[in-house]
CSV table of C-alpha atoms in Angstrom, one decimal:
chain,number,residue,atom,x,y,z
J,25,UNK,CA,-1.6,-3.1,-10.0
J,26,UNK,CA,-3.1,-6.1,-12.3
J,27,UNK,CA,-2.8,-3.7,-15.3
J,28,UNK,CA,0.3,-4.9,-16.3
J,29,UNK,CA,0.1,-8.3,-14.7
J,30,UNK,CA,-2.5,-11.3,-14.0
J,31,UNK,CA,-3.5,-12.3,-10.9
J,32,UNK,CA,-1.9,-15.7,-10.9
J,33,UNK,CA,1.2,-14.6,-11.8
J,34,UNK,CA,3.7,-15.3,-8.9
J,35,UNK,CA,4.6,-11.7,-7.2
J,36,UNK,CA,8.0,-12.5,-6.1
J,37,UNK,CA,8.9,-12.9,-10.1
J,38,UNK,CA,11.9,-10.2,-10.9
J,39,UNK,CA,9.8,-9.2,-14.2
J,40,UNK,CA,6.5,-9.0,-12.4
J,41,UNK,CA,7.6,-6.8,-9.6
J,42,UNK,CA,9.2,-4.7,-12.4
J,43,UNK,CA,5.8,-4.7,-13.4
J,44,UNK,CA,4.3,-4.0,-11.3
J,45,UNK,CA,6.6,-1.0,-9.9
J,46,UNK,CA,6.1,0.9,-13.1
J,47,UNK,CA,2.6,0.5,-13.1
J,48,UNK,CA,1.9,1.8,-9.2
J,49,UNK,CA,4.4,4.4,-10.2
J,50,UNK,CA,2.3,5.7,-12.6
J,51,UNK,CA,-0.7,5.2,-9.9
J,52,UNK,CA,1.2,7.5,-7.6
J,53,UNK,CA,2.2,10.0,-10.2
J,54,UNK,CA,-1.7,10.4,-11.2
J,55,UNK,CA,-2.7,10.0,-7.3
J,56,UNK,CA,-3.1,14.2,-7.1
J,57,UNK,CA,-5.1,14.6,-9.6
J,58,UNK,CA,-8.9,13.8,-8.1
J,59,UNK,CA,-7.8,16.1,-4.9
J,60,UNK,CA,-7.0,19.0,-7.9
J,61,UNK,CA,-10.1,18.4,-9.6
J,62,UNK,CA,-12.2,18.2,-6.4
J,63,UNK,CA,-10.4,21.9,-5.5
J,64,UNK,CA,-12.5,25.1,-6.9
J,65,UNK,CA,-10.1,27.2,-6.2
J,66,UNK,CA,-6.7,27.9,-7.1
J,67,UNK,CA,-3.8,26.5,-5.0
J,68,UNK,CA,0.1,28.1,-4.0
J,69,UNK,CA,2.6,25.5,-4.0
J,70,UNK,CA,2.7,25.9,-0.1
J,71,UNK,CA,-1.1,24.8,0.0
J,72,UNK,CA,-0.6,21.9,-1.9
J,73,UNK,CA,2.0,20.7,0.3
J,74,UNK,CA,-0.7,21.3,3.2
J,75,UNK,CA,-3.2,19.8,1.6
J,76,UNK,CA,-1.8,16.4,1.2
J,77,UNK,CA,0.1,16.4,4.4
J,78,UNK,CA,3.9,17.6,3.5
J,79,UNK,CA,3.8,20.9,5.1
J,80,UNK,CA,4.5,21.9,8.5
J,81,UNK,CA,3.8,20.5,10.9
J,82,UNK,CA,5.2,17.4,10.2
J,83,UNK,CA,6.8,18.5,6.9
J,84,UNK,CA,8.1,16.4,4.1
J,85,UNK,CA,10.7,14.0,5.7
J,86,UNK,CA,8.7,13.4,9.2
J,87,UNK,CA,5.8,12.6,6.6
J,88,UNK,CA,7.9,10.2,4.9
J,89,UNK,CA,9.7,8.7,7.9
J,90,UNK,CA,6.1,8.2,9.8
J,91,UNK,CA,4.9,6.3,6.8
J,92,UNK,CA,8.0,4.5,6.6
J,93,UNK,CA,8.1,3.5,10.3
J,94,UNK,CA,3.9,2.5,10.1
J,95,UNK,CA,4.6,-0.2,7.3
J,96,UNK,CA,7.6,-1.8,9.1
J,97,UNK,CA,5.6,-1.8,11.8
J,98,UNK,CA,3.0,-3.7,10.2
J,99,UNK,CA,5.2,-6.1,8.3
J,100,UNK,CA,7.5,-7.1,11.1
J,101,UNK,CA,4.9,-9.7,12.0
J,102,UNK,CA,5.5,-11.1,8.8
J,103,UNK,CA,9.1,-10.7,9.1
J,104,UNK,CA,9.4,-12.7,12.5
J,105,UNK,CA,7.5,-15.6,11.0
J,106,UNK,CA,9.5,-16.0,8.2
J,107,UNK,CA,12.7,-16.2,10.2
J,108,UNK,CA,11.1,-18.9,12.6
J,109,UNK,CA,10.0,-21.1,9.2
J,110,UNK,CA,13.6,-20.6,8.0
J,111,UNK,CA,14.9,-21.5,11.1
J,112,UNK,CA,12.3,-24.5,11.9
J,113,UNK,CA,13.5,-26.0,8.4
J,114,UNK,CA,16.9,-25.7,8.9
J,115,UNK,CA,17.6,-23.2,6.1
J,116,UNK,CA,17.8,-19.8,6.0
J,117,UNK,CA,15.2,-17.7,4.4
J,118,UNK,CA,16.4,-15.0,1.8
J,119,UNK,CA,14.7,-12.2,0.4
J,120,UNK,CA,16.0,-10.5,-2.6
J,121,UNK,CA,16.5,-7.2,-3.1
J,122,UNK,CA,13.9,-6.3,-5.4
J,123,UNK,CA,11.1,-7.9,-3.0
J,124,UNK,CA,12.8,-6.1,-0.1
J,125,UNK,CA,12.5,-2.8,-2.4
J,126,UNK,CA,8.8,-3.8,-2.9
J,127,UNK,CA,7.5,-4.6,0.9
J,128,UNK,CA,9.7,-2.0,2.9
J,129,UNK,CA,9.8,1.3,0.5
J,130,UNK,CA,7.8,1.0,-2.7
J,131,UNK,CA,5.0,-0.2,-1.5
J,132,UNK,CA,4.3,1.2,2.1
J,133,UNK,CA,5.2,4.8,0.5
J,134,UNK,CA,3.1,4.6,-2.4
J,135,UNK,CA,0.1,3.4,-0.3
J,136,UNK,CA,0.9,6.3,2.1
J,137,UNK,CA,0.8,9.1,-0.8
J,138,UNK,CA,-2.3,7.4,-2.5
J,139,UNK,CA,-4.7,7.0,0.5
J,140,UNK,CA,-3.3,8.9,3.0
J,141,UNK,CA,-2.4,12.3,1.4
J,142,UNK,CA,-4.4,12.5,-2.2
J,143,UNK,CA,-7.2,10.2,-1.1
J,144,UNK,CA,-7.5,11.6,2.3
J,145,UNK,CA,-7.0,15.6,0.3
J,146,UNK,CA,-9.9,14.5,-2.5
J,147,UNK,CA,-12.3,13.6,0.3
J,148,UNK,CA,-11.7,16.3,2.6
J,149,UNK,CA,-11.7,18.9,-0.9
J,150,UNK,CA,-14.7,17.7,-1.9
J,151,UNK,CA,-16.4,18.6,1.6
J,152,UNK,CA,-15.7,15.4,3.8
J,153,UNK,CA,-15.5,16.0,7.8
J,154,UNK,CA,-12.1,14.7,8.7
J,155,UNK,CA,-14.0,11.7,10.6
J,156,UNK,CA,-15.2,10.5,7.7
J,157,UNK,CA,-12.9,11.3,5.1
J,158,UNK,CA,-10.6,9.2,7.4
J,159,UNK,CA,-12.9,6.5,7.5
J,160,UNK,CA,-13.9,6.4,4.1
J,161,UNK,CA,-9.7,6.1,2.9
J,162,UNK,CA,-9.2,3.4,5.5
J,163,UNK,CA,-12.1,1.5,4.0
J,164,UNK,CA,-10.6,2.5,0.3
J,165,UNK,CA,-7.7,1.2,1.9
J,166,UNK,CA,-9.0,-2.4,2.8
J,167,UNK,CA,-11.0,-2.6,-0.7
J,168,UNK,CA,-7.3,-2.1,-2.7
J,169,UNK,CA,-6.1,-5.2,-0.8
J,170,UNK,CA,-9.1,-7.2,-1.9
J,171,UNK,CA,-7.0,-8.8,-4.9
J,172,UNK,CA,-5.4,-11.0,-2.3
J,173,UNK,CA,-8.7,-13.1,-2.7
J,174,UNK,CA,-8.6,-13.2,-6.5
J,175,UNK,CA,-4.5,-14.6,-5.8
J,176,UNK,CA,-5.5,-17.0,-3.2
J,177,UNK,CA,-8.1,-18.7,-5.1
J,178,UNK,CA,-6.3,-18.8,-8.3
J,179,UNK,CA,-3.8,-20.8,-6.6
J,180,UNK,CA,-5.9,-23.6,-5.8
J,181,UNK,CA,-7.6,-22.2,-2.0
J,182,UNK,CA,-10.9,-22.8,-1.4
J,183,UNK,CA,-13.1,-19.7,-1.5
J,184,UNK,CA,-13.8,-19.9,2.2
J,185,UNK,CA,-10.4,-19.9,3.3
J,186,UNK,CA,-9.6,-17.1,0.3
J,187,UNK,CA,-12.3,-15.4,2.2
J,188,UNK,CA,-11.4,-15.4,6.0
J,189,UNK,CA,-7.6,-14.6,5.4
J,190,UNK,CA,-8.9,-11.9,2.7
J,191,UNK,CA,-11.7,-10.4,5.5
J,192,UNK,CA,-8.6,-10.8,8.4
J,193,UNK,CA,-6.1,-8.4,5.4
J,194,UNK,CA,-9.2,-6.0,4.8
J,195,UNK,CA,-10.1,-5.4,9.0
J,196,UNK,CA,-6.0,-4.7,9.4
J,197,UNK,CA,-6.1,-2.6,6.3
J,198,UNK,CA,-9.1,-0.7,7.5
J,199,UNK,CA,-7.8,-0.1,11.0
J,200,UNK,CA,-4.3,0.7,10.6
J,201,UNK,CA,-5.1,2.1,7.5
């Protein structure tokens, strides 16, 4: 995520979130290979698919649309609050359509495809039990949103403060993850 930017820039920036898209893009692109590596034998196209969670019985599109529905789940919180602060001020709160792109698709599904399926596939290939592959990809899961500490104290928060919301994002992370 911070290879193409710094960790003070501000996210909502059109250029950074271009960024930033290309660079997890290329994350998710590369995401398959560990599980491939971790794999001593050779795979069918249809085993693949299993592997990483496309295959019946949830196929590609239910795979997709349970992602989908597990992030705007998780960010309608964030949603409702937003709305009450516009509200509260007297102003309506707008997001564009980039950052809309970035909290309700682009992220949620590459986060799904990284930990869920190639994460989840590399731990399990490499001779994981499903308990603790599962555990060990939440966790993974949390640790990826540790930057949000790096972010808060660059913009001036103290470290404990940086620390408890960071701590909060990493338990929601881990358990929903």
């Amino acid at each position: 995520l911070f290879a193409t930017t710094a960790i003070d820039d501000d996210r909502d920036d059109a250029r950074v979130m271009k960024r930033r898209f290309a660079s997890l893009s290329v994350v998710c692109a590369l995401a398959w290979a560990p599980a491939r590596v971790a794999s001593d034998e050779t795979m069918t196209l249809d085993a693949w698919r299993r592997t990483l969670g496309l295959a019946p019985p949830l196929g590609e599109a239910r795979a997709v649309a349970y992602g989908m529905s597990v992030a705007l789940a998780a960010t309608l919180g964030e949603t409702a609050a937003r709305a009450r602060e516009g509200r509260r001020d007297g102003r309506r709160t707008r997001r564009t359509t980039l950052a809309a792109i970035r909290d309700y698709a682009h992220a949620p599904l590459c986060e799904e495809w990284c930990f869920r399926a190639c994460a989840l596939a590399t731990l399990m290939r490499s001779g994981a039990s499903a308990a603790s592959a599962s555990a060990l990809s939440s966790a993974l899961f949390g640790a990826a949103h540790a930057h949000h500490y790096f972010g808060m104290r660059a913009k001036g928060a103290d470290a404990r403060t940086a620390l408890r919301a960071s701590a909060t994002q990493f338990a929601f992370t881990f358990a929903f993850g």
